[in-house]
């Protein structure tokens, strides 16, 4: 059994979770300890006792440890990329890219640890000096999903530690392998006992115990809307700080003047790569009349040509879904789409390959209406709809007609429409002639409406969640 890391000690549990390869269900990657409430308590106690020394340590200490973690991740990138592809199901290039991103995030925050600045402000009172400084929040819990099993833990843990917090990671049950490897790396990088703990286990036990505990000052959560809402209510009710990243139903508009090849490429990448299991996936494609038929024909051809297969096979473009639950969801929404009267262009079925895995054909529905459930609810798979708009204004209105607001894109050759879109799309991230998925690691990430809650993640703005501000007044005579 791969153990949890509790307050500096590697600890087995009485329960374990099997980590299964979604490309080959006969391949058990390993058994991972499933923590209970006592381990959560011990991790919190360890973090609280480590906090005074860690939060006042020289930023050089924190910077060096984060930089070492980044180096160690890079040194193991081939092995970790393989593990990630094996446990999550994204292709090897996608998985290795994610591992490299995790390393870059650690290196970025190694720099941020040294760039903590404050303000010195002239007081309105003579002889008084005012300083605005930032301090660590305390003990931060990170609850993470399975779809980016190393990058998301990295973008929560690295800033938490950089700014002097202690951190406890609760990864998704489906993908404990990368989280466990990250814990090993942080220990090797020199993180002191208790400053970082790993508590793998079920969300309703371990995640809930973290959310409930007064020993957790702040919680950063990425996952589904219902769980996020529950976590928010629990943490805010006891006065804790909370940050949520949840779903998306991201639109990609294709205007008449778009470059057809570029638009098809953006749609294929955004909708189907990483098996569509990204909260930034382009799940709603909105087209104007002058390009609609050409676009749908070209996209259908490109979609049918995608090679679905084992995530670790060299020629695979689309890996399997991550779980049986994910597979059931795709099949259910295919039935819903048909029953709602949408036209299935391609896909919509599980694929039987030479090994037993969660393979699903990339799926496109045309002639869909905004009120259909397939246009309103997150399917989280290789599943996209096409809506036909009358013109740009109509397309923009359709794009904004959603409860979500994470990412949104437009393909156009028109500067006027691109500028208008950037200003009027209701989303946290906007993309012009780029897929809705695929973001940089050194700038803010986050959404609006039901997609997100609280300050942005990543980039320089990450400090807003992971620090508290103090305003210091001093009579200088
Ligand atoms: P998904 O449908 O993608 O699995 P979830 O929101 O269920 O999304 O899971 C995201 C993370 O939240 C996972 O780490 C999961 O274990 C955790 N989780 C699930 N239920 C709870 C809960 N009641 N409290 C806290 N965390 C939870």
Short mmCIF file of C-alpha atoms and ligand atoms in Angstrom, two decimals:
data_model
loop_
_atom_site.label_atom_id
_atom_site.label_comp_id
_atom_site.label_asym_id
_atom_site.label_seq_id
_atom_site.Cartn_x
_atom_site.Cartn_y
_atom_site.Cartn_z
CA UNK A 1 0.00 0.00 0.00
CA UNK A 2 1.26 3.50 -0.82
CA UNK A 3 0.95 5.44 2.44
CA UNK A 4 -0.32 8.88 3.32
CA UNK A 5 2.07 11.55 4.57
CA UNK A 6 0.77 12.75 7.92
CA UNK A 7 2.77 15.38 9.81
CA UNK A 8 6.09 14.14 8.44
CA UNK A 9 5.33 10.43 8.84
CA UNK A 10 4.43 7.96 6.05
CA UNK A 11 1.38 6.14 7.37
CA UNK A 12 -0.67 3.19 6.11
CA UNK A 13 -4.42 3.05 6.68
CA UNK A 14 -6.78 0.20 7.39
CA UNK A 15 -8.55 0.98 4.11
CA UNK A 16 -7.04 1.27 0.64
CA UNK A 17 -8.18 2.39 -2.80
CA UNK A 18 -7.16 0.54 -5.97
CA UNK A 19 -5.77 2.80 -8.69
CA UNK A 20 -6.98 1.38 -12.02
CA UNK A 21 -5.75 2.18 -15.52
CA UNK A 22 -8.75 3.40 -17.57
CA UNK A 23 -7.00 2.31 -20.80
CA UNK A 24 -6.79 -1.28 -19.53
CA UNK A 25 -9.04 -2.24 -16.65
CA UNK A 26 -6.97 -5.35 -15.90
CA UNK A 27 -4.00 -3.13 -15.00
CA UNK A 28 -4.02 -2.21 -11.30
CA UNK A 29 -1.42 0.52 -10.78
CA UNK A 30 -1.36 0.11 -7.02
CA UNK A 31 -3.20 0.29 -3.73
CA UNK A 32 -3.25 3.67 -2.01
CA UNK A 33 -4.03 4.32 1.64
CA UNK A 34 -7.50 5.76 2.31
CA UNK A 35 -7.35 8.02 5.35
CA UNK A 36 -10.04 8.39 7.99
CA UNK A 37 -10.95 11.24 10.37
CA UNK A 38 -8.04 10.51 12.76
CA UNK A 39 -5.43 10.98 10.01
CA UNK A 40 -7.09 14.26 9.05
CA UNK A 41 -6.92 15.43 12.68
CA UNK A 42 -3.27 14.45 12.94
CA UNK A 43 -2.38 16.18 9.67
CA UNK A 44 -4.07 19.37 10.88
CA UNK A 45 -2.34 19.20 14.27
CA UNK A 46 1.01 18.70 12.53
CA UNK A 47 0.38 21.64 10.23
CA UNK A 48 -0.63 23.92 13.08
CA UNK A 49 2.48 23.16 15.06
CA UNK A 50 4.71 23.63 12.00
CA UNK A 51 3.09 26.94 11.05
CA UNK A 52 4.87 29.43 13.38
CA UNK A 53 8.36 28.44 12.20
CA UNK A 54 7.45 28.01 8.53
CA UNK A 55 5.51 31.27 8.20
CA UNK A 56 8.40 33.26 9.65
CA UNK A 57 11.19 31.37 7.86
CA UNK A 58 13.34 33.35 5.47
CA UNK A 59 11.72 33.55 2.04
CA UNK A 60 15.02 32.15 0.75
CA UNK A 61 14.27 28.87 2.55
CA UNK A 62 10.83 28.61 0.99
CA UNK A 63 12.09 29.66 -2.43
CA UNK A 64 14.89 27.08 -2.41
CA UNK A 65 12.53 24.25 -1.45
CA UNK A 66 10.00 25.15 -4.14
CA UNK A 67 12.75 25.45 -6.73
CA UNK A 68 14.13 22.05 -5.71
CA UNK A 69 10.64 20.54 -6.02
CA UNK A 70 10.39 21.96 -9.55
CA UNK A 71 13.79 20.46 -10.46
CA UNK A 72 12.87 17.07 -9.01
CA UNK A 73 9.61 17.00 -10.97
CA UNK A 74 11.51 17.81 -14.17
CA UNK A 75 14.08 15.11 -13.43
CA UNK A 76 11.24 12.56 -13.19
CA UNK A 77 9.11 13.93 -16.03
CA UNK A 78 9.13 10.80 -18.23
CA UNK A 79 8.21 8.51 -15.31
CA UNK A 80 5.57 10.90 -13.93
CA UNK A 81 4.12 11.52 -17.40
CA UNK A 82 3.75 7.77 -17.84
CA UNK A 83 2.12 7.41 -14.42
CA UNK A 84 -0.26 10.28 -15.16
CA UNK A 85 -1.28 8.84 -18.55
CA UNK A 86 -1.70 5.43 -16.94
CA UNK A 87 -3.92 6.54 -14.07
CA UNK A 88 -5.90 9.37 -15.71
CA UNK A 89 -6.06 8.38 -19.37
CA UNK A 90 -4.76 11.48 -21.17
CA UNK A 91 -2.18 10.77 -23.86
CA UNK A 92 1.53 10.63 -23.08
CA UNK A 93 2.37 14.01 -24.69
CA UNK A 94 -0.53 15.62 -22.81
CA UNK A 95 0.49 13.94 -19.56
CA UNK A 96 4.17 14.82 -19.89
CA UNK A 97 3.17 18.40 -20.75
CA UNK A 98 1.14 18.55 -17.57
CA UNK A 99 4.08 17.29 -15.50
CA UNK A 100 6.35 19.95 -17.00
CA UNK A 101 3.70 22.55 -16.21
CA UNK A 102 3.63 21.42 -12.57
CA UNK A 103 7.40 21.91 -12.41
CA UNK A 104 7.12 25.37 -13.99
CA UNK A 105 4.49 26.32 -11.44
CA UNK A 106 6.81 25.37 -8.56
CA UNK A 107 9.60 27.39 -10.14
CA UNK A 108 7.33 30.39 -10.70
CA UNK A 109 6.27 30.37 -7.03
CA UNK A 110 9.88 29.89 -5.93
CA UNK A 111 10.32 33.35 -7.47
CA UNK A 112 7.13 34.69 -5.94
CA UNK A 113 8.33 33.73 -2.45
CA UNK A 114 11.12 36.28 -2.92
CA UNK A 115 8.89 38.91 -4.49
CA UNK A 116 6.61 39.56 -1.53
CA UNK A 117 6.18 43.28 -1.40
CA UNK A 118 4.12 45.68 0.64
CA UNK A 119 3.22 49.35 0.41
CA UNK A 120 4.52 52.26 2.38
CA UNK A 121 1.84 54.93 2.34
CA UNK A 122 1.84 58.53 3.52
CA UNK A 123 -0.55 58.81 6.45
CA UNK A 124 -3.18 61.54 6.44
CA UNK A 125 -1.92 62.32 9.95
CA UNK A 126 1.38 64.16 10.40
CA UNK A 127 4.15 62.10 11.93
CA UNK A 128 2.44 58.76 11.29
CA UNK A 129 3.82 56.07 9.00
CA UNK A 130 1.59 53.47 7.36
CA UNK A 131 2.75 50.13 5.97
CA UNK A 132 0.55 47.59 4.26
CA UNK A 133 2.02 44.09 4.56
CA UNK A 134 0.92 40.55 3.79
CA UNK A 135 1.13 37.47 6.00
CA UNK A 136 0.34 33.79 5.58
CA UNK A 137 -3.28 32.78 6.19
CA UNK A 138 -2.46 29.67 8.24
CA UNK A 139 -3.28 26.07 7.34
CA UNK A 140 -4.66 25.66 3.84
CA UNK A 141 -6.41 22.55 2.52
CA UNK A 142 -6.42 21.76 -1.21
CA UNK A 143 -9.13 19.46 -2.55
CA UNK A 144 -8.39 18.47 -6.12
CA UNK A 145 -10.06 16.58 -8.98
CA UNK A 146 -8.76 13.74 -11.15
CA UNK A 147 -8.52 15.51 -14.51
CA UNK A 148 -5.23 17.38 -13.84
CA UNK A 149 -3.79 15.18 -11.11
CA UNK A 150 -0.43 16.94 -10.84
CA UNK A 151 -0.96 20.45 -12.24
CA UNK A 152 -3.91 21.37 -10.03
CA UNK A 153 -2.25 20.16 -6.80
CA UNK A 154 0.84 22.11 -7.91
CA UNK A 155 -1.03 25.35 -8.50
CA UNK A 156 -2.59 25.19 -5.05
CA UNK A 157 0.32 23.79 -2.98
CA UNK A 158 3.12 25.91 -4.52
CA UNK A 159 1.56 29.31 -3.72
CA UNK A 160 0.33 28.08 -0.33
CA UNK A 161 3.89 27.18 0.68
CA UNK A 162 5.52 30.15 -1.07
CA UNK A 163 3.58 32.61 1.06
CA UNK A 164 4.29 30.77 4.32
CA UNK A 165 1.20 28.62 4.78
CA UNK A 166 1.15 24.96 5.74
CA UNK A 167 -0.79 22.82 3.26
CA UNK A 168 -2.80 19.61 3.31
CA UNK A 169 -3.62 17.95 -0.01
CA UNK A 170 -6.70 15.75 -0.52
CA UNK A 171 -6.46 14.44 -4.09
CA UNK A 172 -9.22 12.70 -6.05
CA UNK A 173 -9.70 8.99 -5.34
CA UNK A 174 -9.28 8.13 -9.04
CA UNK A 175 -5.77 9.56 -9.34
CA UNK A 176 -3.78 9.18 -6.11
CA UNK A 177 -0.55 8.21 -7.92
CA UNK A 178 0.58 11.68 -9.00
CA UNK A 179 -0.34 13.20 -5.64
CA UNK A 180 1.68 10.55 -3.85
CA UNK A 181 4.67 11.18 -6.12
CA UNK A 182 4.36 14.91 -5.47
CA UNK A 183 4.43 14.26 -1.71
CA UNK A 184 7.63 12.19 -2.11
CA UNK A 185 9.15 15.03 -4.11
CA UNK A 186 8.24 17.68 -1.54
CA UNK A 187 9.85 15.60 1.23
CA UNK A 188 12.97 15.13 -0.89
CA UNK A 189 13.02 18.87 -1.64
CA UNK A 190 13.27 19.54 2.10
CA UNK A 191 9.76 20.57 3.19
CA UNK A 192 9.83 20.38 7.03
CA UNK A 193 7.60 17.87 8.86
CA UNK A 194 3.98 19.01 9.07
CA UNK A 195 4.35 21.83 6.54
CA UNK A 196 2.86 19.57 3.86
CA UNK A 197 0.62 16.55 4.45
CA UNK A 198 -1.08 14.21 1.99
CA UNK A 199 -4.41 12.68 2.98
CA UNK A 200 -5.72 10.42 0.25
CA UNK A 201 -9.19 8.97 0.68
CA UNK A 202 -12.87 9.46 -0.11
CA UNK A 203 -14.19 13.00 -0.49
CA UNK A 204 -17.18 12.50 1.76
CA UNK A 205 -14.87 11.37 4.60
CA UNK A 206 -11.53 13.14 4.18
CA UNK A 207 -12.70 16.18 2.18
CA UNK A 208 -15.67 16.69 4.45
CA UNK A 209 -13.52 16.39 7.62
CA UNK A 210 -11.16 19.06 6.26
CA UNK A 211 -14.05 21.37 5.34
CA UNK A 212 -15.62 20.92 8.78
CA UNK A 213 -12.46 21.55 10.79
CA UNK A 214 -11.76 24.89 12.45
CA UNK A 215 -8.10 23.95 12.09
CA UNK A 216 -8.31 24.69 8.36
CA UNK A 217 -8.12 28.45 7.79
CA UNK A 218 -8.60 28.35 4.03
CA UNK A 219 -9.71 25.81 1.49
CA UNK A 220 -9.02 25.80 -2.24
CA UNK A 221 -11.31 23.41 -4.10
CA UNK A 222 -11.52 22.33 -7.73
CA UNK A 223 -14.28 19.91 -8.70
CA UNK A 224 -17.97 19.68 -9.47
CA UNK A 225 -20.60 22.35 -8.85
CA UNK A 226 -22.62 20.47 -6.21
CA UNK A 227 -19.58 19.46 -4.14
CA UNK A 228 -18.12 22.95 -4.50
CA UNK A 229 -21.34 24.54 -3.24
CA UNK A 230 -21.37 22.21 -0.25
CA UNK A 231 -17.72 22.95 0.55
CA UNK A 232 -18.34 26.71 0.23
CA UNK A 233 -21.33 26.60 2.59
CA UNK A 234 -19.49 24.49 5.17
CA UNK A 235 -16.29 26.54 5.16
CA UNK A 236 -17.91 29.98 5.05
CA UNK A 237 -20.41 29.07 7.79
CA UNK A 238 -17.50 28.60 10.21
CA UNK A 239 -15.76 31.77 9.02
CA UNK A 240 -13.12 30.10 6.83
CA UNK A 241 -11.78 31.40 3.55
CA UNK A 242 -12.73 29.48 0.42
CA UNK A 243 -11.82 29.49 -3.26
CA UNK A 244 -13.69 27.32 -5.78
CA UNK A 245 -13.09 26.36 -9.41
CA UNK A 246 -15.95 24.33 -10.79
CA UNK A 247 -17.62 23.62 -14.09
CA UNK A 248 -17.77 25.18 -17.49
CA UNK A 249 -19.91 25.05 -20.61
CA UNK A 250 -17.49 26.95 -22.74
CA UNK A 251 -18.54 28.44 -26.07
CA UNK A 252 -16.39 28.73 -29.18
CA UNK A 253 -17.85 31.09 -31.81
CA UNK A 254 -16.91 30.58 -35.45
CA UNK A 255 -17.70 33.61 -37.60
CA UNK A 256 -18.08 33.71 -41.40
CA UNK A 257 -14.68 35.37 -41.79
CA UNK A 258 -12.78 32.75 -39.75
CA UNK A 259 -9.91 30.78 -41.25
CA UNK A 260 -11.65 27.41 -41.70
CA UNK A 261 -8.64 25.19 -40.95
CA UNK A 262 -7.76 27.19 -37.86
CA UNK A 263 -11.37 27.08 -36.63
CA UNK A 264 -11.62 23.30 -37.11
CA UNK A 265 -8.31 22.86 -35.35
CA UNK A 266 -9.43 25.03 -32.39
CA UNK A 267 -12.69 23.09 -32.15
CA UNK A 268 -11.04 19.65 -32.31
CA UNK A 269 -8.37 20.59 -29.78
CA UNK A 270 -10.74 22.41 -27.46
CA UNK A 271 -13.58 19.90 -27.58
CA UNK A 272 -11.84 16.54 -27.78
CA UNK A 273 -8.22 16.66 -26.64
CA UNK A 274 -7.60 15.39 -23.11
CA UNK A 275 -10.77 13.39 -23.92
CA UNK A 276 -12.78 16.59 -23.36
CA UNK A 277 -12.24 16.18 -19.61
CA UNK A 278 -11.20 19.76 -18.97
CA UNK A 279 -13.29 22.44 -17.32
CA UNK A 280 -12.11 24.74 -20.14
CA UNK A 281 -13.21 22.36 -22.95
CA UNK A 282 -15.13 23.88 -25.89
CA UNK A 283 -18.43 22.10 -25.44
CA UNK A 284 -20.64 24.56 -27.36
CA UNK A 285 -19.66 25.46 -30.92
CA UNK A 286 -21.62 28.43 -32.25
CA UNK A 287 -21.47 29.13 -36.00
CA UNK A 288 -22.73 31.87 -38.30
CA UNK A 289 -24.51 31.02 -41.59
CA UNK A 290 -21.77 31.87 -44.12
CA UNK A 291 -19.39 29.21 -42.76
CA UNK A 292 -21.72 26.83 -40.91
CA UNK A 293 -22.07 24.00 -43.45
CA UNK A 294 -18.42 24.05 -44.49
CA UNK A 295 -17.35 24.09 -40.85
CA UNK A 296 -19.64 21.24 -39.77
CA UNK A 297 -18.52 19.04 -42.70
CA UNK A 298 -14.83 19.68 -42.07
CA UNK A 299 -15.19 19.24 -38.30
CA UNK A 300 -17.12 15.97 -38.69
CA UNK A 301 -14.37 14.63 -40.99
CA UNK A 302 -11.64 15.66 -38.55
CA UNK A 303 -13.56 14.19 -35.61
CA UNK A 304 -14.13 10.83 -37.28
CA UNK A 305 -10.42 10.67 -38.13
CA UNK A 306 -9.30 11.02 -34.49
CA UNK A 307 -7.52 7.91 -33.20
CA UNK A 308 -8.98 6.81 -29.87
CA UNK A 309 -6.85 4.36 -27.95
CA UNK A 310 -4.62 3.43 -25.06
CA UNK A 311 -3.29 6.64 -23.52
CA UNK A 312 0.29 5.35 -23.59
CA UNK A 313 0.30 4.13 -27.19
CA UNK A 314 2.32 6.39 -29.47
CA UNK A 315 -0.31 7.02 -32.18
CA UNK A 316 -3.23 7.68 -29.82
CA UNK A 317 -4.78 11.13 -30.09
CA UNK A 318 -7.70 10.67 -27.67
CA UNK A 319 -7.32 8.52 -24.58
CA UNK A 320 -10.11 6.81 -22.66
CA UNK A 321 -12.52 8.44 -20.24
CA UNK A 322 -11.25 8.36 -16.67
CA UNK A 323 -13.92 6.11 -15.15
CA UNK A 324 -17.03 4.02 -15.66
CA UNK A 325 -19.03 6.89 -14.19
CA UNK A 326 -17.68 9.17 -16.90
CA UNK A 327 -18.61 6.60 -19.55
CA UNK A 328 -22.17 6.28 -18.22
CA UNK A 329 -22.50 10.06 -18.34
CA UNK A 330 -21.52 10.27 -22.03
CA UNK A 331 -24.00 7.55 -22.94
CA UNK A 332 -26.73 9.20 -20.89
CA UNK A 333 -26.20 12.60 -22.53
CA UNK A 334 -26.14 11.02 -25.99
CA UNK A 335 -29.60 9.62 -25.27
CA UNK A 336 -30.72 12.99 -23.87
CA UNK A 337 -29.48 14.78 -27.00
CA UNK A 338 -31.33 12.38 -29.31
CA UNK A 339 -34.51 12.64 -27.23
CA UNK A 340 -34.29 16.44 -27.31
CA UNK A 341 -34.28 16.31 -31.12
CA UNK A 342 -30.64 17.19 -31.80
CA UNK A 343 -28.95 15.51 -34.79
CA UNK A 344 -26.08 13.16 -33.95
CA UNK A 345 -23.35 13.84 -36.54
CA UNK A 346 -20.80 11.35 -35.27
CA UNK A 347 -19.75 9.35 -32.21
CA UNK A 348 -22.16 8.75 -29.36
CA UNK A 349 -21.00 5.23 -28.60
CA UNK A 350 -18.56 3.26 -26.52
CA UNK A 351 -15.74 1.73 -28.55
CA UNK A 352 -14.58 -1.86 -28.23
CA UNK A 353 -10.83 -2.02 -28.68
CA UNK A 354 -8.40 -4.88 -28.15
CA UNK A 355 -8.33 -4.19 -24.40
CA UNK A 356 -11.03 -3.37 -21.95
CA UNK A 357 -11.03 0.38 -21.25
CA UNK A 358 -13.39 3.36 -21.11
CA UNK A 359 -13.17 4.23 -24.80
CA UNK A 360 -15.80 6.55 -26.23
CA UNK A 361 -16.09 7.95 -29.76
CA UNK A 362 -15.77 11.76 -29.96
CA UNK A 363 -19.32 13.00 -30.29
CA UNK A 364 -20.88 15.89 -32.19
CA UNK A 365 -24.51 17.02 -32.15
CA UNK A 366 -25.79 19.53 -34.73
CA UNK A 367 -29.03 21.52 -34.92
CA UNK A 368 -29.18 22.06 -31.20
CA UNK A 369 -31.18 24.71 -29.35
CA UNK A 370 -29.99 26.76 -26.36
CA UNK A 371 -32.58 25.32 -23.98
CA UNK A 372 -31.51 21.71 -24.55
CA UNK A 373 -29.84 20.03 -21.60
CA UNK A 374 -26.88 19.11 -23.82
CA UNK A 375 -26.30 22.88 -24.17
CA UNK A 376 -26.80 23.69 -20.51
CA UNK A 377 -25.24 20.92 -18.45
CA UNK A 378 -21.58 20.00 -18.28
CA UNK A 379 -20.99 16.59 -19.89
CA UNK A 380 -17.22 16.57 -19.26
CA UNK A 381 -16.15 14.32 -22.07
CA UNK A 382 -15.42 14.30 -25.83
CA UNK A 383 -18.87 15.71 -26.47
CA UNK A 384 -19.67 18.96 -28.32
CA UNK A 385 -22.80 20.61 -29.69
CA UNK A 386 -23.28 22.95 -32.63
CA UNK A 387 -25.66 25.90 -32.47
CA UNK A 388 -26.42 27.86 -35.62
CA UNK A 389 -26.57 31.61 -35.02
CA UNK A 390 -27.98 34.32 -37.33
CA UNK A 391 -25.01 36.68 -36.99
CA UNK A 392 -22.29 37.84 -34.58
CA UNK A 393 -24.69 39.53 -32.13
CA UNK A 394 -26.84 36.42 -31.95
CA UNK A 395 -23.74 34.23 -31.53
CA UNK A 396 -22.52 36.39 -28.64
CA UNK A 397 -25.93 36.22 -26.97
CA UNK A 398 -25.94 32.42 -27.30
CA UNK A 399 -22.40 32.25 -25.93
CA UNK A 400 -23.43 34.22 -22.84
CA UNK A 401 -26.64 32.23 -22.37
CA UNK A 402 -25.24 29.89 -19.72
CA UNK A 403 -24.93 29.72 -15.95
CA UNK A 404 -21.17 29.18 -16.37
CA UNK A 405 -18.40 31.61 -17.32
CA UNK A 406 -14.97 30.02 -17.28
CA UNK A 407 -13.45 30.26 -20.78
CA UNK A 408 -14.81 31.38 -24.15
CA UNK A 409 -13.37 31.66 -27.63
CA UNK A 410 -13.96 33.19 -31.04
CA UNK A 411 -12.48 32.41 -34.44
CA UNK A 412 -12.60 35.45 -36.70
CA UNK A 413 -10.47 37.54 -39.03
CA UNK A 414 -12.18 40.70 -37.85
CA UNK A 415 -10.41 42.94 -35.36
CA UNK A 416 -13.68 44.70 -34.62
CA UNK A 417 -15.45 41.49 -33.62
CA UNK A 418 -12.45 40.20 -31.70
CA UNK A 419 -12.25 43.41 -29.66
CA UNK A 420 -16.00 43.48 -29.07
CA UNK A 421 -15.95 39.82 -27.99
CA UNK A 422 -13.12 40.37 -25.51
CA UNK A 423 -15.08 43.18 -23.89
CA UNK A 424 -18.53 41.59 -23.84
CA UNK A 425 -18.10 37.88 -23.31
CA UNK A 426 -19.03 36.95 -19.74
CA UNK A 427 -16.12 34.68 -18.93
CA UNK A 428 -12.98 34.70 -16.83
CA UNK A 429 -10.79 33.88 -19.83
CA UNK A 430 -11.30 34.80 -23.47
CA UNK A 431 -9.50 33.33 -26.47
CA UNK A 432 -9.24 34.82 -29.96
CA UNK A 433 -8.27 32.31 -32.68
CA UNK A 434 -7.20 29.85 -29.99
CA UNK A 435 -8.90 26.85 -28.38
CA UNK A 436 -10.80 27.62 -25.14
CA UNK A 437 -8.55 25.13 -23.34
CA UNK A 438 -4.82 25.57 -22.96
CA UNK A 439 -3.68 28.38 -20.67
CA UNK A 440 -0.38 29.82 -19.48
CA UNK A 441 0.84 29.04 -15.97
CA UNK A 442 2.06 32.51 -14.95
CA UNK A 443 -1.19 34.50 -15.34
CA UNK A 444 -4.54 34.37 -13.50
CA UNK A 445 -6.87 31.44 -14.05
CA UNK A 446 -10.53 31.50 -13.11
CA UNK A 447 -14.08 32.20 -14.16
CA UNK A 448 -17.27 34.07 -13.50
CA UNK A 449 -20.85 33.14 -12.66
CA UNK A 450 -21.28 29.55 -11.42
CA UNK A 451 -17.80 28.53 -12.59
CA UNK A 452 -15.78 30.10 -9.80
CA UNK A 453 -15.90 31.66 -6.37
CA UNK A 454 -13.27 33.74 -4.61
CA UNK A 455 -9.96 35.17 -5.79
CA UNK A 456 -8.16 33.97 -8.91
CA UNK A 457 -5.69 31.11 -8.93
CA UNK A 458 -2.18 31.18 -10.45
CA UNK A 459 0.07 34.00 -11.52
CA UNK A 460 0.73 37.00 -9.31
CA UNK A 461 -2.89 37.22 -8.17
CA UNK A 462 -2.59 33.86 -6.38
CA UNK A 463 -1.30 35.83 -3.38
CA UNK A 464 -4.76 37.32 -2.81
CA UNK A 465 -6.06 33.98 -1.58
CA UNK A 466 -2.95 32.73 0.17
CA UNK A 467 -2.16 35.86 2.19
CA UNK A 468 -3.94 38.18 4.60
CA UNK A 469 -3.29 41.90 4.56
CA UNK A 470 -2.17 43.82 7.60
CA UNK A 471 -2.16 47.64 7.81
CA UNK A 472 0.49 48.88 10.24
CA UNK A 473 0.44 52.40 11.73
CA UNK A 474 3.40 53.82 13.57
CA UNK A 475 3.87 57.21 15.23
CA UNK A 476 7.25 58.38 14.02
CA UNK A 477 7.41 61.58 16.03
P1 LIG B 1 -15.87 14.86 -9.78
O1 LIG B 1 -17.29 14.65 -10.19
O2 LIG B 1 -15.02 15.48 -10.80
O3 LIG B 1 -15.24 13.67 -9.10
P2 LIG B 1 -16.19 16.05 -7.18
O4 LIG B 1 -16.63 17.44 -6.89
O5 LIG B 1 -17.04 14.94 -6.73
O6 LIG B 1 -15.93 16.03 -8.74
O7 LIG B 1 -14.72 15.80 -6.62
C1 LIG B 1 -13.73 16.78 -6.53
C2 LIG B 1 -12.95 16.57 -5.24
O8 LIG B 1 -13.84 16.80 -4.14
C3 LIG B 1 -12.42 15.14 -5.06
O9 LIG B 1 -11.15 15.17 -4.44
C4 LIG B 1 -13.45 14.54 -4.14
O10 LIG B 1 -12.95 13.44 -3.39
C5 LIG B 1 -13.79 15.70 -3.24
N1 LIG B 1 -15.08 15.59 -2.53
C6 LIG B 1 -16.15 14.84 -2.86
N2 LIG B 1 -17.14 14.98 -1.96
C7 LIG B 1 -16.69 15.86 -1.02
C8 LIG B 1 -17.25 16.46 0.17
N3 LIG B 1 -18.46 16.16 0.60
N4 LIG B 1 -16.48 17.36 0.84
C9 LIG B 1 -15.25 17.69 0.42
N5 LIG B 1 -14.68 17.15 -0.67
C10 LIG B 1 -15.37 16.26 -1.39
#
